[in-house]
Amino acid sequence: MPSFSSKGFPTFGKKVKGKMTRLSEANHALNFIGEYLGTSTLISAYDIKHGFLEKPTAYFKNREVVLIDSGGYELAPDFDSTEPSQGDYSRRPFTVTDYQAVLRKLPRAAPLLIANFDWGTRHKPLKHQLEKGRDLFHGHSQWITNFIVKPTTKGRRHLNIAELRANVKEFRHFSVLGVTEKELGGDLLERLKNLAAIRAEMDRQGVTIPIHVWGGLDPLITPLYFFAGAEIFDGVSWLRYAYHEGTAIYRDCYGLLTTGIETDLNGARALAMQNNLGALRRLTTSFQRFVDSGGKEFSVFEWHADKLKAAYEVMRSKIPDLKGGA
């Protein structure tokens, strides 16, 4: 799911309806390619509130689902692994009241998947998180829901997997269970192990909703999360990098590797965005074909099939919940 966010991107002044406002560079991307996003996309309520995106609802049309993020990504002071550090990050205020106000203004008929206000429930007991999530969603029952679970104690960086497994039946109240990539664990194998443990317990207890790995969008890493049991992925890496032959590279190298150095920088970046969307669509098709093969045929992946197969074999040997799987 291609995402748009102002975080980590520069802003610029523009007169809108006679008033000067600051738009995000991500707004350029949305205006340029929004019509061609495909079936799904993610937009942040934080950016809608603060006007960083000019006309985001114009791109709700012809989408099967539009995920509205509650702003936790923009409110977090740190940067994800996909983000080049921008130094000190200056965030604007955004509360659950602000989020509710944004939701009330969105078209009721839009095909929305809305997130809970996870920034406000971080480091709170799981019971509190669940109650707050249900309360928020109750007022917007026309839309499907994405419950993002957070670490439950102050100072804890990662999810308490044992606690989640003991309470998976509570997630049946929601349409999607969300986990952030960095809160799954400290390294890739730990994240995969914990994700597989959650999925396996959900399956054992008949909780069939999909798992969404927030921030887990990368042409090489995303298939591993898919193997571990996640089905929905989002991220802004497709805006920051260029996907080339199955890997994410510095986007300003894309012209050199494809059209040549005569292509101007903005043109190369535009081509990279178009290519990235195509790569994401093909990756989705690869997942579908992999499932159709019973989880046996790695040649369905466009690039690095041998490396993905080797990684999956390591996962099978190291992760108990994957043994006996595909």
Coordinates of C-alpha atoms in Angstrom, one line a residue:
M1 CA 0.0 0.0 0.0
P2 CA 1.8 3.2 -1.1
S3 CA 1.7 5.8 1.6
F4 CA 1.9 9.6 1.7
S5 CA 3.3 11.5 4.6
S6 CA 4.8 14.9 5.2
K7 CA 7.3 13.6 7.7
G8 CA 10.9 13.8 6.5
F9 CA 10.0 15.8 3.4
P10 CA 10.5 19.5 3.0
T11 CA 7.6 21.9 2.8
F12 CA 7.1 25.0 0.6
G13 CA 4.9 28.0 0.7
K14 CA 1.9 28.3 -1.7
K15 CA -1.1 30.5 -1.9
V16 CA -4.3 28.5 -1.6
K17 CA -7.7 30.3 -1.7
G18 CA -5.9 33.6 -1.2
K19 CA -4.0 32.5 1.9
M20 CA -0.4 31.4 2.2
T21 CA 0.0 27.8 3.4
R22 CA 2.8 25.3 3.6
L23 CA 2.5 22.1 1.5
S24 CA 4.7 19.1 1.8
E25 CA 6.9 17.8 -1.1
A26 CA 4.7 14.7 -0.8
N27 CA 1.9 16.8 -2.1
H28 CA 3.7 17.1 -5.4
A29 CA 3.9 13.3 -5.6
L30 CA 0.2 12.9 -4.8
N31 CA -0.8 15.4 -7.4
F32 CA 1.5 13.8 -10.0
I33 CA 0.6 10.2 -9.5
G34 CA -2.5 10.1 -7.3
E35 CA -4.7 9.2 -10.3
Y36 CA -2.6 6.1 -10.9
L37 CA -2.2 4.7 -7.4
G38 CA -4.3 1.6 -8.0
T39 CA -6.7 0.0 -5.6
S40 CA -5.3 1.3 -2.3
T41 CA -3.4 4.1 -0.6
L42 CA -2.6 5.6 2.8
I43 CA -3.0 9.3 3.8
S44 CA -2.4 10.7 7.3
A45 CA -5.1 12.6 9.2
Y46 CA -2.3 14.7 10.6
D47 CA -1.4 16.0 7.1
I48 CA -5.1 16.6 6.3
K49 CA -5.5 18.6 9.6
H50 CA -2.4 20.8 8.9
G51 CA -3.0 21.2 5.2
F52 CA 0.2 19.6 4.0
L53 CA -1.7 17.8 1.3
E54 CA -3.8 20.1 -0.9
K55 CA -6.8 18.0 -2.0
P56 CA -6.3 14.5 -0.6
T57 CA -9.9 13.4 -0.8
A58 CA -9.8 14.0 -4.6
Y59 CA -7.9 10.7 -4.8
F60 CA -10.4 8.7 -2.8
K61 CA -12.3 8.0 -6.1
N62 CA -11.8 4.6 -7.8
R63 CA -9.9 3.2 -4.8
E64 CA -11.0 0.0 -3.1
V65 CA -9.7 1.1 0.2
V66 CA -8.1 4.3 1.6
L67 CA -6.3 3.9 4.9
I68 CA -6.5 6.9 7.2
D69 CA -3.6 7.0 9.6
S70 CA -4.2 8.6 12.9
G71 CA -0.9 10.6 12.9
G72 CA 1.2 8.5 15.2
Y73 CA 3.9 8.3 12.5
E74 CA 4.1 12.1 12.2
L75 CA 3.9 12.6 16.0
A76 CA 6.8 10.2 16.8
P77 CA 10.0 12.2 17.2
D78 CA 12.3 9.5 15.8
F79 CA 12.9 8.4 12.2
D80 CA 12.3 5.0 10.7
S81 CA 14.9 3.0 8.9
T82 CA 13.5 4.1 5.5
E83 CA 14.0 7.8 6.4
P84 CA 17.2 9.8 5.9
S85 CA 17.6 11.7 9.1
Q86 CA 16.4 15.3 8.8
G87 CA 18.0 16.5 12.1
D88 CA 15.7 17.8 14.7
Y89 CA 12.1 17.0 13.7
S90 CA 9.5 19.7 14.5
R91 CA 6.1 18.3 14.8
R92 CA 2.8 20.2 15.1
P93 CA 0.1 19.5 17.7
F94 CA -2.4 16.7 16.9
T95 CA -4.8 15.2 19.4
V96 CA -7.5 12.6 19.4
T97 CA -10.0 15.4 19.2
D98 CA -8.2 16.7 16.1
Y99 CA -8.3 13.2 14.6
Q100 CA -12.0 12.9 15.3
A101 CA -12.7 16.2 13.7
V102 CA -10.8 15.1 10.5
L103 CA -12.8 11.9 10.4
R104 CA -16.1 13.7 10.7
K105 CA -15.3 15.8 7.7
L106 CA -14.4 12.9 5.4
P107 CA -17.1 11.6 3.0
R108 CA -19.1 8.9 4.7
A109 CA -19.4 6.9 1.4
A110 CA -15.6 6.8 1.0
P111 CA -14.1 3.3 1.2
L112 CA -12.1 4.1 4.3
L113 CA -10.1 1.9 6.6
I114 CA -9.5 4.0 9.8
A115 CA -6.8 3.5 12.4
N116 CA -7.2 4.0 16.1
F117 CA -5.4 6.9 17.8
D118 CA -2.4 4.8 18.8
W119 CA -0.2 7.7 19.7
G120 CA -2.5 8.4 22.7
T121 CA -2.5 4.8 23.9
R122 CA 1.2 3.9 23.7
H123 CA 2.7 2.5 26.9
K124 CA -0.8 1.9 28.3
P125 CA -2.2 -1.5 29.4
L126 CA -3.6 -3.6 26.5
K127 CA -7.1 -3.4 28.1
H128 CA -7.0 0.4 27.9
Q129 CA -5.8 0.3 24.3
L130 CA -8.6 -2.0 23.3
E131 CA -11.3 0.1 25.1
K132 CA -10.1 3.3 23.5
G133 CA -10.0 1.7 20.1
R134 CA -13.5 0.4 20.4
D135 CA -14.8 3.7 21.6
L136 CA -13.3 5.6 18.7
F137 CA -14.4 3.1 16.1
H138 CA -18.0 3.0 17.5
G139 CA -18.6 6.6 16.3
H140 CA -17.5 5.7 12.7
S141 CA -19.2 2.3 12.2
Q142 CA -19.6 3.0 8.5
W143 CA -15.9 2.3 8.0
I144 CA -13.7 -0.8 8.5
T145 CA -11.1 -0.6 11.3
N146 CA -7.4 -1.0 11.8
F147 CA -6.4 -1.5 15.5
I148 CA -2.7 -0.7 16.0
V149 CA -1.4 -2.4 19.1
K150 CA 1.4 -0.7 21.1
P151 CA 4.0 -1.6 23.8
T152 CA 2.1 -1.7 27.1
T153 CA 4.6 -0.3 29.6
K154 CA 6.6 2.9 29.7
G155 CA 10.2 2.5 28.5
R156 CA 9.4 -0.7 26.6
R157 CA 10.3 -0.4 22.9
H158 CA 8.8 -3.7 21.7
L159 CA 5.5 -5.5 21.9
N160 CA 4.8 -8.0 24.6
I161 CA 4.2 -11.0 22.3
A162 CA 3.2 -13.3 25.1
E163 CA 0.5 -10.9 26.2
L164 CA -0.8 -10.5 22.7
R165 CA -1.0 -14.2 22.2
A166 CA -3.0 -14.5 25.4
N167 CA -5.5 -11.9 24.2
V168 CA -5.8 -12.6 20.5
K169 CA -9.6 -13.2 20.7
E170 CA -10.0 -9.5 21.6
F171 CA -8.8 -8.6 18.1
R172 CA -11.9 -10.1 16.6
H173 CA -13.7 -6.8 17.2
F174 CA -11.6 -5.1 14.5
S175 CA -11.1 -5.6 10.8
V176 CA -7.3 -5.5 10.8
L177 CA -4.6 -5.9 13.5
G178 CA -1.8 -3.4 13.0
V179 CA 1.8 -3.7 14.3
T180 CA 4.6 -1.3 13.5
E181 CA 7.7 -2.9 12.0
K182 CA 10.2 -1.5 14.6
E183 CA 8.0 -2.5 17.6
L184 CA 8.0 -6.2 16.5
G185 CA 11.6 -6.6 17.7
G186 CA 15.1 -5.4 17.7
D187 CA 16.3 -7.2 14.5
L188 CA 14.8 -8.7 11.4
L189 CA 14.8 -12.3 12.6
E190 CA 13.2 -11.4 15.9
R191 CA 10.5 -9.4 14.1
L192 CA 9.7 -12.3 11.8
K193 CA 9.6 -14.7 14.7
N194 CA 7.3 -12.5 16.7
L195 CA 5.0 -11.8 13.7
A196 CA 4.7 -15.6 13.0
A197 CA 3.9 -16.2 16.7
I198 CA 1.0 -13.7 16.6
R199 CA -0.3 -15.1 13.3
A200 CA -0.1 -18.7 14.5
E201 CA -2.0 -18.0 17.7
M202 CA -4.6 -16.0 15.8
D203 CA -5.1 -19.0 13.5
R204 CA -5.3 -21.4 16.3
Q205 CA -8.1 -19.4 18.0
G206 CA -10.0 -18.7 14.8
V207 CA -9.2 -15.0 14.5
T208 CA -9.0 -14.6 10.8
I209 CA -8.4 -10.9 10.4
P210 CA -5.3 -9.9 8.5
I211 CA -2.2 -8.4 10.1
H212 CA -0.8 -5.1 8.8
V213 CA 2.9 -4.3 9.3
W214 CA 3.1 -0.6 9.4
G215 CA 6.3 0.7 7.8
G216 CA 7.1 -2.7 6.4
L217 CA 7.2 -1.8 2.7
D218 CA 10.4 -2.8 0.9
P219 CA 10.9 -4.9 -2.2
L220 CA 13.2 -7.4 -0.4
I221 CA 11.9 -7.4 3.2
T222 CA 8.2 -7.3 2.6
P223 CA 8.1 -10.9 1.2
L224 CA 9.6 -12.1 4.4
Y225 CA 6.9 -10.5 6.5
F226 CA 4.4 -12.1 4.1
F227 CA 6.0 -15.5 4.7
A228 CA 5.7 -14.9 8.4
G229 CA 1.9 -14.2 8.2
A230 CA 1.3 -10.6 7.4
E231 CA -1.0 -9.5 4.5
I232 CA -1.0 -5.7 4.5
F233 CA 2.0 -3.5 4.1
D234 CA 2.5 0.2 3.8
G235 CA 5.4 2.7 3.8
V236 CA 6.9 5.8 2.2
S237 CA 10.0 4.0 0.9
W238 CA 8.5 4.2 -2.6
L239 CA 8.7 8.0 -2.4
R240 CA 12.2 8.1 -0.9
Y241 CA 14.0 5.4 -3.0
A242 CA 13.8 3.9 -6.4
Y243 CA 13.0 0.2 -6.8
H244 CA 15.5 -1.3 -9.2
E245 CA 15.8 -5.0 -9.9
G246 CA 14.2 -5.9 -6.6
T247 CA 16.1 -3.6 -4.3
A248 CA 15.6 -0.1 -3.1
I249 CA 18.4 2.3 -4.3
Y250 CA 19.1 6.0 -3.9
R251 CA 16.4 7.5 -6.2
D252 CA 18.7 9.9 -8.0
C253 CA 20.6 6.9 -9.3
Y254 CA 17.5 5.7 -11.2
G255 CA 18.1 7.8 -14.3
L256 CA 21.7 6.6 -14.6
L257 CA 20.6 3.0 -14.5
T258 CA 17.6 3.3 -16.9
T259 CA 17.2 6.3 -19.2
G260 CA 20.7 7.7 -18.8
I261 CA 22.3 10.8 -17.3
E262 CA 20.7 13.2 -19.8
T263 CA 17.4 12.8 -18.0
D264 CA 16.9 15.7 -15.6
L265 CA 16.6 15.0 -11.9
N266 CA 12.9 15.8 -11.6
G267 CA 12.1 13.6 -14.7
A268 CA 14.1 10.7 -13.2
R269 CA 12.3 11.0 -9.9
A270 CA 9.0 11.0 -11.7
L271 CA 10.0 7.9 -13.6
A272 CA 11.1 6.2 -10.4
M273 CA 7.8 6.8 -8.8
Q274 CA 5.9 5.3 -11.7
N275 CA 8.3 2.4 -11.7
N276 CA 7.9 1.9 -8.0
L277 CA 4.1 1.6 -8.3
G278 CA 4.5 -1.0 -11.0
A279 CA 6.9 -2.9 -8.8
L280 CA 4.4 -2.9 -5.9
R281 CA 1.7 -4.2 -8.2
R282 CA 3.9 -7.0 -9.5
L283 CA 4.9 -7.9 -5.9
T284 CA 1.2 -8.2 -5.0
T285 CA 0.7 -10.5 -7.9
S286 CA 3.7 -12.6 -6.8
F287 CA 2.2 -13.0 -3.4
Q288 CA -1.1 -14.2 -5.0
R289 CA 0.8 -16.7 -7.2
F290 CA 2.9 -17.9 -4.3
V291 CA -0.2 -18.7 -2.3
D292 CA -1.7 -20.5 -5.3
S293 CA 1.4 -22.6 -5.5
G294 CA 0.9 -23.8 -2.0
G295 CA 3.9 -21.8 -0.8
K296 CA 6.3 -23.9 -2.9
E297 CA 7.1 -21.8 -6.0
F298 CA 9.6 -19.1 -5.4
S299 CA 10.1 -18.4 -9.1
V300 CA 7.0 -16.3 -9.0
F301 CA 9.1 -13.5 -7.5
E302 CA 10.4 -11.2 -10.2
W303 CA 13.9 -10.7 -8.6
H304 CA 16.1 -12.6 -6.0
A305 CA 13.9 -15.7 -5.9
D306 CA 16.9 -17.8 -4.8
K307 CA 17.7 -15.4 -1.9
L308 CA 14.1 -15.3 -0.8
K309 CA 13.9 -19.1 -0.8
A310 CA 17.1 -19.3 1.2
A311 CA 15.7 -16.8 3.7
Y312 CA 12.5 -18.7 4.0
E313 CA 14.4 -21.9 4.7
V314 CA 16.3 -20.1 7.5
M315 CA 13.0 -18.8 8.9
R316 CA 11.6 -22.4 8.9
S317 CA 14.6 -23.6 10.8
K318 CA 14.6 -20.8 13.3
I319 CA 10.9 -20.0 13.9
P320 CA 8.9 -22.8 15.5
D321 CA 5.6 -21.4 14.4
L322 CA 6.5 -21.8 10.7
K323 CA 7.6 -25.4 10.9
G324 CA 5.0 -27.6 9.2
G325 CA 3.8 -24.6 7.2
A326 CA 4.1 -23.9 3.5

